[in-house]
Tab-separated table of C-alpha atoms and ligand atoms in Angstrom:
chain	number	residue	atom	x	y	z
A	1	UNK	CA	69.351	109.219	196.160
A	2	UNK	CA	72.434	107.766	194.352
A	3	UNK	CA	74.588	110.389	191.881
A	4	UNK	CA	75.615	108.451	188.779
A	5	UNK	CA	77.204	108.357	185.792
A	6	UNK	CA	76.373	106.201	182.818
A	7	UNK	CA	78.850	106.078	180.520
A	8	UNK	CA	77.085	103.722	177.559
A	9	UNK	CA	77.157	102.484	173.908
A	10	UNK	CA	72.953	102.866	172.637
A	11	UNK	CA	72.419	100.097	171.653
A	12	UNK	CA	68.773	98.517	172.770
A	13	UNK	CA	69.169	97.426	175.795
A	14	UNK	CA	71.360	100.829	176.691
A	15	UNK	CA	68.659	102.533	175.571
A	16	UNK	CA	66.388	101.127	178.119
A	17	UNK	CA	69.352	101.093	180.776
A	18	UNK	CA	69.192	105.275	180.477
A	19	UNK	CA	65.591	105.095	181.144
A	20	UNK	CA	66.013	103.548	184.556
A	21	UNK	CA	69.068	105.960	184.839
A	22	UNK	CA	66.445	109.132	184.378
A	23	UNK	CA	63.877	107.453	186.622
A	24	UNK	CA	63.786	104.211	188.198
A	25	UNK	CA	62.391	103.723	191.658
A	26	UNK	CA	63.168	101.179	194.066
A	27	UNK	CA	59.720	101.278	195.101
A	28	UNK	CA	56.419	102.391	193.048
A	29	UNK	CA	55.396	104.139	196.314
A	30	UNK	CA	58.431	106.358	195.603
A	31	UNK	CA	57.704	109.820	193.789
A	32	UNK	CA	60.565	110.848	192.569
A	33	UNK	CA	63.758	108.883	191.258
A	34	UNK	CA	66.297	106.710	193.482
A	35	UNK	CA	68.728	107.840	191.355
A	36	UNK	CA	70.016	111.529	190.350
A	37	UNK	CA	71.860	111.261	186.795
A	38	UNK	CA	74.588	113.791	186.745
A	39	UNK	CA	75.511	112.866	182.652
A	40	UNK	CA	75.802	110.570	180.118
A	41	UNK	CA	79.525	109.315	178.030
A	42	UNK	CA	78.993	107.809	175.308
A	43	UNK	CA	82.000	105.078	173.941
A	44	UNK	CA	81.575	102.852	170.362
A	45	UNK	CA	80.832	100.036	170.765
A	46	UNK	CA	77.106	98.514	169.656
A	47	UNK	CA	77.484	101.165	166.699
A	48	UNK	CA	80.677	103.843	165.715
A	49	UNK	CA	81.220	106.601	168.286
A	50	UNK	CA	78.917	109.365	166.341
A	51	UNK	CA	75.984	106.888	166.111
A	52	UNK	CA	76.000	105.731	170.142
A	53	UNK	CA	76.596	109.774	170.618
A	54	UNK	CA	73.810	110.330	168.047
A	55	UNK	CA	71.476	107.804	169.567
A	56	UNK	CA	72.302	109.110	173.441
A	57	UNK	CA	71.054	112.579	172.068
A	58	UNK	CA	67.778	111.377	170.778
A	59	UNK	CA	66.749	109.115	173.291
A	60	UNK	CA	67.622	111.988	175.840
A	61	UNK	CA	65.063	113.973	173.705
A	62	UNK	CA	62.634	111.195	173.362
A	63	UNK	CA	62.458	110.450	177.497
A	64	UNK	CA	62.098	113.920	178.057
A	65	UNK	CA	65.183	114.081	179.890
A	66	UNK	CA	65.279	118.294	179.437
A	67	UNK	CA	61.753	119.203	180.460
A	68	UNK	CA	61.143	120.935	183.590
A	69	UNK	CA	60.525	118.004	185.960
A	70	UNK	CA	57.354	117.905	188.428
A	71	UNK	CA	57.458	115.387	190.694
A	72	UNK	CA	55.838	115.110	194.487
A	73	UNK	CA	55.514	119.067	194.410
A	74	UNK	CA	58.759	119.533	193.201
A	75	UNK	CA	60.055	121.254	190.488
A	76	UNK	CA	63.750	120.921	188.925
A	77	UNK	CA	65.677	122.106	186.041
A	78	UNK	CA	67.200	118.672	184.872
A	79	UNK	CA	70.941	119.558	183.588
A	80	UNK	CA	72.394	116.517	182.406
A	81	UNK	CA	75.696	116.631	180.439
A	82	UNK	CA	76.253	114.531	177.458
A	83	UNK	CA	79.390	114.162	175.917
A	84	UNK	CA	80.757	112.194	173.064
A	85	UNK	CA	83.997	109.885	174.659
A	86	UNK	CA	86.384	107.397	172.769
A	87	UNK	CA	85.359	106.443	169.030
A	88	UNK	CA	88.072	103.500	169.462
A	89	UNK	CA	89.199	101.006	171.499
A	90	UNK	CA	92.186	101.742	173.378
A	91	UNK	CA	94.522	99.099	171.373
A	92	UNK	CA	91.910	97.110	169.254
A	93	UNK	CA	90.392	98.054	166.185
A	94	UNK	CA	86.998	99.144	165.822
A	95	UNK	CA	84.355	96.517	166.055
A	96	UNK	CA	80.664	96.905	166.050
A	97	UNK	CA	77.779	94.937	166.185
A	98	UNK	CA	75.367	95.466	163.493
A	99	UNK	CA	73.983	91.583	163.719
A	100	UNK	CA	72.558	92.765	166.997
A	101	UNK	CA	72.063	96.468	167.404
A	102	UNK	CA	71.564	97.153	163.535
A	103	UNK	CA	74.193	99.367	161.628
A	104	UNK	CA	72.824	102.908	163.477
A	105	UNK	CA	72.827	100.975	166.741
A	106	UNK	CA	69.392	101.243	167.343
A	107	UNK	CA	67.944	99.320	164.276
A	108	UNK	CA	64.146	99.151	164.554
A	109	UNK	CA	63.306	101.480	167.411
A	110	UNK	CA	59.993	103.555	166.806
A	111	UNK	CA	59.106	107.152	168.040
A	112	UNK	CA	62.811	108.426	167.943
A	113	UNK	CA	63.782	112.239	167.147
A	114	UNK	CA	64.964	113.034	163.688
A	115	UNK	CA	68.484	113.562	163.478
A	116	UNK	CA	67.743	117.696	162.473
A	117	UNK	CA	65.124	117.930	165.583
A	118	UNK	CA	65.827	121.063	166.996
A	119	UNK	CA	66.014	119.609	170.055
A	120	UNK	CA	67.978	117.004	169.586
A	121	UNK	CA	70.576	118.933	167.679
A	122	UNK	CA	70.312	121.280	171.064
A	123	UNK	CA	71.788	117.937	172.667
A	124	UNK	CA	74.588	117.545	170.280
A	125	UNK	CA	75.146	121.585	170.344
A	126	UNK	CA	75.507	121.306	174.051
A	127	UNK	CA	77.293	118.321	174.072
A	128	UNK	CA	80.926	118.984	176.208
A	129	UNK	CA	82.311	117.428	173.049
A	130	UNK	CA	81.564	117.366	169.743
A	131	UNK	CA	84.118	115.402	167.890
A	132	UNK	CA	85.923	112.138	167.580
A	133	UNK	CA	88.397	112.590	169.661
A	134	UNK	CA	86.619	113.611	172.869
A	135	UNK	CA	88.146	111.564	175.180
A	136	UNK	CA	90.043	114.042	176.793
A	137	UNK	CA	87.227	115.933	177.069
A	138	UNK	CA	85.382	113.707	179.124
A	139	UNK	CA	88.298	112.812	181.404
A	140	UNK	CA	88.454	116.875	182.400
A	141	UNK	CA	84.734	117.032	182.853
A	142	UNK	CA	84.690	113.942	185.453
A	143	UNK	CA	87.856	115.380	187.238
A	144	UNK	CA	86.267	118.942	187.502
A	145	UNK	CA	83.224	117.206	188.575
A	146	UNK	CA	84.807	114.988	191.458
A	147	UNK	CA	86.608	117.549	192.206
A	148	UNK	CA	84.353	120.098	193.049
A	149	UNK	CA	81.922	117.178	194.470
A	150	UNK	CA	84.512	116.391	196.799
A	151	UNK	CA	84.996	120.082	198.130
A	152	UNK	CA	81.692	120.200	198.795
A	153	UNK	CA	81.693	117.347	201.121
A	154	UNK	CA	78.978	115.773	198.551
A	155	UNK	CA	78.522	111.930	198.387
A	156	UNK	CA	80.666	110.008	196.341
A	157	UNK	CA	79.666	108.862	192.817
A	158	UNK	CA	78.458	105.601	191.317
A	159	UNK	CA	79.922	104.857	187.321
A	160	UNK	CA	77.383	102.779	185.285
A	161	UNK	CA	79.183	101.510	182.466
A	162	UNK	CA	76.934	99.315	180.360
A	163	UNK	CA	79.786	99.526	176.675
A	164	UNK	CA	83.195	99.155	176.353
A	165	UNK	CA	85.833	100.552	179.287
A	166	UNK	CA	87.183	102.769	177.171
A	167	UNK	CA	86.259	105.477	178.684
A	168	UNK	CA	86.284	104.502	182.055
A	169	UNK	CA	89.720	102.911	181.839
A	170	UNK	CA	91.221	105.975	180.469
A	171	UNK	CA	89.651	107.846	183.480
A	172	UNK	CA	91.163	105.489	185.941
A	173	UNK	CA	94.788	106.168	184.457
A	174	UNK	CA	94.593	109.787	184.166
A	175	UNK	CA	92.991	111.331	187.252
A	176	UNK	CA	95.178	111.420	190.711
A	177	UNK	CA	94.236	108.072	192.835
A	178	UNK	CA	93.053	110.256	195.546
A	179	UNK	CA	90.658	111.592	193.760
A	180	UNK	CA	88.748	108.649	192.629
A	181	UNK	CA	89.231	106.469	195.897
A	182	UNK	CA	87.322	110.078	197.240
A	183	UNK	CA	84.734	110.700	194.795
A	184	UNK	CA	83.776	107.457	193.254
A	185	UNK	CA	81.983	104.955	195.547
A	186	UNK	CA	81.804	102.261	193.000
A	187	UNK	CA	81.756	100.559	189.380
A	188	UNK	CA	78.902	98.705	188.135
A	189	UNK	CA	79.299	97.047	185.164
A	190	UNK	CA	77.857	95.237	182.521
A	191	UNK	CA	80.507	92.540	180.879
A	192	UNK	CA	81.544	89.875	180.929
A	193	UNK	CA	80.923	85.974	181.833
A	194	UNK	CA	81.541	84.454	184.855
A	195	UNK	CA	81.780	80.848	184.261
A	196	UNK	CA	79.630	80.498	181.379
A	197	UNK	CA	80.233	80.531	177.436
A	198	UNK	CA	80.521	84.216	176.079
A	199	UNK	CA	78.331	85.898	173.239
A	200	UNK	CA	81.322	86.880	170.663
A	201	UNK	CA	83.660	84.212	171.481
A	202	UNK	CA	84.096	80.831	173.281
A	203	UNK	CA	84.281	82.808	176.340
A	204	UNK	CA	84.282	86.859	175.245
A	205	UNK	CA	81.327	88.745	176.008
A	206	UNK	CA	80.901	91.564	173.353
A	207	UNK	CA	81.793	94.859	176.208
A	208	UNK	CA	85.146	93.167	176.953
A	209	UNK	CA	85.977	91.767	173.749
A	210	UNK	CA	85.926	94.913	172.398
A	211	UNK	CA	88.534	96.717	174.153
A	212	UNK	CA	90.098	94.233	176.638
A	213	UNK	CA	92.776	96.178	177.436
A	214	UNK	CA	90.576	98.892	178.799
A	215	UNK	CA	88.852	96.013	181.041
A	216	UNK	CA	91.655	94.994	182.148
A	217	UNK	CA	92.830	98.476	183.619
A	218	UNK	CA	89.250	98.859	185.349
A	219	UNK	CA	88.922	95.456	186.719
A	220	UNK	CA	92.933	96.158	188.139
A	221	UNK	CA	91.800	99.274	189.637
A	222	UNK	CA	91.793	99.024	193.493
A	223	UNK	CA	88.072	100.724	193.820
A	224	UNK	CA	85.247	98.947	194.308
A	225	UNK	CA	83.836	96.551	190.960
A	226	UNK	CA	80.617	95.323	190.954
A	227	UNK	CA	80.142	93.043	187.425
A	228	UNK	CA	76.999	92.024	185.861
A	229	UNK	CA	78.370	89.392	183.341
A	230	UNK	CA	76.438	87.267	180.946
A	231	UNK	CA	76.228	84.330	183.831
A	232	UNK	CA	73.390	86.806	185.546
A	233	UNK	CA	72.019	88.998	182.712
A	234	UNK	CA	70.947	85.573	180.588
A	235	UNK	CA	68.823	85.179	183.603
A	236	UNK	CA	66.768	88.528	182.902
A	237	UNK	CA	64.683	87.693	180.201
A	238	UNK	CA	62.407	90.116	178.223
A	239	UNK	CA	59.602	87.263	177.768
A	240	UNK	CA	56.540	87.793	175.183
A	241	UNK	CA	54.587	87.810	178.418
A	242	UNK	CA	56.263	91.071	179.713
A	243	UNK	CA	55.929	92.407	176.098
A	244	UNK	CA	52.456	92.227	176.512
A	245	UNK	CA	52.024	93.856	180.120
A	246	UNK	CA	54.142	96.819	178.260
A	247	UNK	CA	51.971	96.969	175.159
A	248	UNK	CA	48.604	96.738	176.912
A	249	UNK	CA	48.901	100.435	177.333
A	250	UNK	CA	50.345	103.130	174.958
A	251	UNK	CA	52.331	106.145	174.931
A	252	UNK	CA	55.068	107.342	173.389
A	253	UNK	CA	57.994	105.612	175.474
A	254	UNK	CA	56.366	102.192	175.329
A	255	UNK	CA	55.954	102.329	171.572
A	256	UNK	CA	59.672	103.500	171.472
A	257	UNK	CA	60.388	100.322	174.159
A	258	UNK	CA	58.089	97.719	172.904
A	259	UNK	CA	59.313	98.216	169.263
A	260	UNK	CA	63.517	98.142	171.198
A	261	UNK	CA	62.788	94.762	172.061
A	262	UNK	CA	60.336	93.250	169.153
A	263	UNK	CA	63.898	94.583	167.008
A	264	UNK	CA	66.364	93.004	169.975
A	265	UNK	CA	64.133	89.971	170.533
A	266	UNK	CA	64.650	89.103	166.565
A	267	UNK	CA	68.212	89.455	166.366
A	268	UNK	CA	68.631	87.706	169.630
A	269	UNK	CA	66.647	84.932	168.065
A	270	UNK	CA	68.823	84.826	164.519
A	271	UNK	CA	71.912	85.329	165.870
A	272	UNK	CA	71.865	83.239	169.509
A	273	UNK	CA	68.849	80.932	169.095
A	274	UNK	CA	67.177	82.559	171.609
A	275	UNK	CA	63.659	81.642	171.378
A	276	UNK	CA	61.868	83.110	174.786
A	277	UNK	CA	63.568	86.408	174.047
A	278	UNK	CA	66.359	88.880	174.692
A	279	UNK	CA	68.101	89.064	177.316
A	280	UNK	CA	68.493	93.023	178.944
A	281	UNK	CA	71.830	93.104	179.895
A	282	UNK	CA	72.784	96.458	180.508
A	283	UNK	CA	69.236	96.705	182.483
A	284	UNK	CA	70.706	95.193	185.339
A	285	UNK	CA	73.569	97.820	185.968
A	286	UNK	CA	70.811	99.839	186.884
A	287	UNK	CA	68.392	97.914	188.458
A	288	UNK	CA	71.295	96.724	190.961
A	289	UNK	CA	72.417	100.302	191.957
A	290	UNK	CA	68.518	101.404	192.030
A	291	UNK	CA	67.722	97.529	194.011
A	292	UNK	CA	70.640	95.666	195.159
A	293	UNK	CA	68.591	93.295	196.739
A	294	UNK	CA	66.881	91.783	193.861
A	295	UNK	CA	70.758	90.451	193.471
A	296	UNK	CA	72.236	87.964	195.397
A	297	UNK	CA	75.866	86.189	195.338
A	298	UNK	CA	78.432	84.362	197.516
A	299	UNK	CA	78.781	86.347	201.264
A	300	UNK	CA	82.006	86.679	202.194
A	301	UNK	CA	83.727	83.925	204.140
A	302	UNK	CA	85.687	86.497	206.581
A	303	UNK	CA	84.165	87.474	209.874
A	304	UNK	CA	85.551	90.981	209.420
A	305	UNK	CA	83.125	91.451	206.592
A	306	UNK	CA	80.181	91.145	208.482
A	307	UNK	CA	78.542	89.213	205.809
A	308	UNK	CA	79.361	91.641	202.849
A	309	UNK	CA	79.337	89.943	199.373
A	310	UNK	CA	82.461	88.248	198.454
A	311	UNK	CA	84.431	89.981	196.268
A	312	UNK	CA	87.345	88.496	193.708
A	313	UNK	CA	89.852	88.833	191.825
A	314	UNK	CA	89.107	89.100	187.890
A	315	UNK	CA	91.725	89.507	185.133
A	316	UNK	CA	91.035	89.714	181.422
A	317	UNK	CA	92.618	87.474	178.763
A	318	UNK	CA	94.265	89.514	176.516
A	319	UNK	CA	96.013	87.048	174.503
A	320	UNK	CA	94.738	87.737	171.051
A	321	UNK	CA	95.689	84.186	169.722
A	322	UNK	CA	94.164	82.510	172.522
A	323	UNK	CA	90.643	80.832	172.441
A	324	UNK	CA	89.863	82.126	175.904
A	325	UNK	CA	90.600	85.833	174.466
A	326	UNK	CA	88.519	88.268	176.388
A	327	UNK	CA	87.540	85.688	179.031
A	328	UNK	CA	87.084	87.680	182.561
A	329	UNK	CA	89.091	84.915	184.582
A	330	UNK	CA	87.131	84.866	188.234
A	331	UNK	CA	89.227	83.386	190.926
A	332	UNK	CA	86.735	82.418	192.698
A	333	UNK	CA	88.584	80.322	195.236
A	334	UNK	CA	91.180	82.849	195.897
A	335	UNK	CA	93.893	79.625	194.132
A	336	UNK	CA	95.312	82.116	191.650
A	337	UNK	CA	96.474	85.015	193.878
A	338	UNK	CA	97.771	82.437	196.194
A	339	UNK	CA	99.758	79.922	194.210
A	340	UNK	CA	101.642	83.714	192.865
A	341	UNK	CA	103.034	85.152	196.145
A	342	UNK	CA	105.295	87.362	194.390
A	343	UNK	CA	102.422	88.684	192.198
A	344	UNK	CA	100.689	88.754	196.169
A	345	UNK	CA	103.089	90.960	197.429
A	346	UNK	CA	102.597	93.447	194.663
A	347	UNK	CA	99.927	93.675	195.864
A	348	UNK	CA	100.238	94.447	199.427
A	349	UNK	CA	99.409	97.907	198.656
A	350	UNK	CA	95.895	97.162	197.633
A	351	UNK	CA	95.223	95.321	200.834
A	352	UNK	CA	95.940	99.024	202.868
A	353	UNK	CA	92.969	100.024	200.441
A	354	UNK	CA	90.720	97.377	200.311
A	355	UNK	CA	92.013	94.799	202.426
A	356	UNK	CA	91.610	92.012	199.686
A	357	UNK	CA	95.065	91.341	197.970
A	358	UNK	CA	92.999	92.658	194.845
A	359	UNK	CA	89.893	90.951	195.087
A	360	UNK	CA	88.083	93.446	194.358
A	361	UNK	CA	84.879	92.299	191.958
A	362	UNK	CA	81.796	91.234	193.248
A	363	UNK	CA	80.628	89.240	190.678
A	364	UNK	CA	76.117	88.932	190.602
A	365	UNK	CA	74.877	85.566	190.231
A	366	UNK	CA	71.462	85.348	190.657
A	367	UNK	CA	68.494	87.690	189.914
B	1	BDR	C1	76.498	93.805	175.796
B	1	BDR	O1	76.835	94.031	174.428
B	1	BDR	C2	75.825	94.762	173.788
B	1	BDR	O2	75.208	93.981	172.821
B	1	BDR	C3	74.813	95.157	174.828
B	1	BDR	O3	74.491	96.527	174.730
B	1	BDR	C4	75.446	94.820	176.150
B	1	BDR	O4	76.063	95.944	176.745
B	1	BDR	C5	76.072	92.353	175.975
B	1	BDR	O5	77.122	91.490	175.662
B	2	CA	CA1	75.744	98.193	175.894
């Protein structure tokens, strides 16, 4: 069982991204969860930072994420922290996406909490922070939690990031090196587009776009990257077909689903053209540390990698006045790094680490 950490903006497809989070299986002969979800950051992004905080709350409420869990004879207290991280990007203004998400971020989902629920205010209550400027809070939470993780010899951590880095960036820069090369095994993200148009620019998907500069720290970071970009999540399509096998029986959470993506499917459709419907990006974080095998991608080429995936470079465009702004720039030939020895020697120091001269992204490709 994998420890994570989703750090996410709810949003639709976020929203369906913390389901798997609670508890997807690899397999349905599983009885309990693949996955063991230690908390839950929340970063604007789809909607300001007290509506994606807001909306985290409620659809913690409305998956039952608190009640006593019985599973395979089992019984266990769920204690999963929320708290409310970065209402802004790190240099960028604000920018939200109402066209998609709706102005609350979850336009058009059914079955949700009331804001006053008891329980859901319970959720905000407990919340490690309340206000807009929690970041700090959440980057002394995840070092107290490595920390004491790593004292007790426990596994390291995944981070599931499925909204802007904020967050995660900020993490990155404040907590000691050792500390995260220790306790985090890896990144998975959703952003991005790796050779393909983007969705908010010629070649900006919407997570980097917002706050680049924050991308740009994580994707630098010599840890582990694994990036679902727009390239692989236009693949995973939520068809009418697979609306109907989720309709055709009811409770609660399907109503709550089904009516996520009739909402998502629309917008997709008015603001992209896309006719067979949405695509579930932030999904795939998920179902790739749940089932990396559904994934596949280049191997890499060297024989000390015994057939690992490739992994590669990435920077960010962060020229503002550039059409390519945003782009994540995938050197997928290794040409870049090479043709800029100096910039190569720099980066000797990664290559103790990770032994790739910062190639450090494995970009999915096909699902
Ligand atoms: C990303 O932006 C948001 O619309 C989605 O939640 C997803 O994380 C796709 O570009
Ligand atoms: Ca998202």
């Amino acid at each position: 069982v994998k420890s994570i950490w989703l750090d996410a903006d709810p949003g639709h497809d976020d929203a369906v991204a913390l389901l798997l989070a609670l508890f997807g299986r690899s397999s349905s002969t599983h009885t309990s969860p693949d996955v063991h979800l230690l908390g839950l950051s929340t970063v604007a992004g789809n909607a300001c930072g007290l509506a994606t905080w807001q909306n985290a709350a409620k659809l913690l409420v409305a998956y039952g994420a608190d009640d006593v869990e019985r599973r395979g004879g089992r019984e266990r207290e769920r204690d999963i922290a929320l708290i409310r991280g970065a209402d802004e990007p790190l240099v960028q203004s604000v920018r939200a996406d109402a066209a998609i998400h709706g102005e609350d971020g979850l336009g058009g989902v059914m079955g949700l909490p009331a804001l006053s629920d008891p329980r859901v205010q319970q959720y905000l209550q407990h919340s490690h922070s309340r206000n807009a400027n929690g970041l700090h809070t959440f980057i002394s939470h995840l070092i107290a939690l490595l920390q004491e993780r790593t004292s007790k010899g426990l596994a390291p951590i995944t981070i599931a990031a499925t909204g802007p880095l904020t967050n995660i960036a900020m993490l990155l820069k404040c907590a000691p090196k050792h500390l995260i090369r220790a306790g985090v095994q890896e990144i998975v993200l959703m952003g991005g587009a790796a050779g393909c148009p983007g969705n908010r620019g010629p070649l900006a998907e919407f997570n980097i776009l917002v706050d680049p500069e924050a991308a740009s720290i994580v994707f630098d970071y010599d840890i582990p990257v694994t990036m679902a970009g727009l390239n692989v999540t236009h693949q995973a399509i939520f068809t009418p077909e697979l609306q109907a096998t989720l309709t055709a029986k009811k409770s609660p959470i399907r109503t709550l689903l089904s009516s996520a993506m009739t909402f998502f499917a629309q917008t997709y459709e008015t603001e992209f053209d896309f006719k067979c419907g949405p695509p579930v990006h932030d999904f795939l974080v998920l179902a790739y540390i749940i089932s990396p095998h559904l994934f596949s991608g280049p191997k890499s080429s060297s024989s000390d990698d015994n057939g690992e995936p490739a992994r590669y470079r990435v920077d960010i465009e962060r020229n503002a006045h550039s059409p390519a702004f945003a782009a994540t720039v995938v050197d997928f030939h290794d040409q870049w790094r090479q043709q800029h020895q100096q910039q190569h020697q720099q980066q000797q120091q990664h290559d103790e680490t990770w032994g790739k001269g910062g190639r450090n992204v494995r970009v999915l490709q096909h699902v």
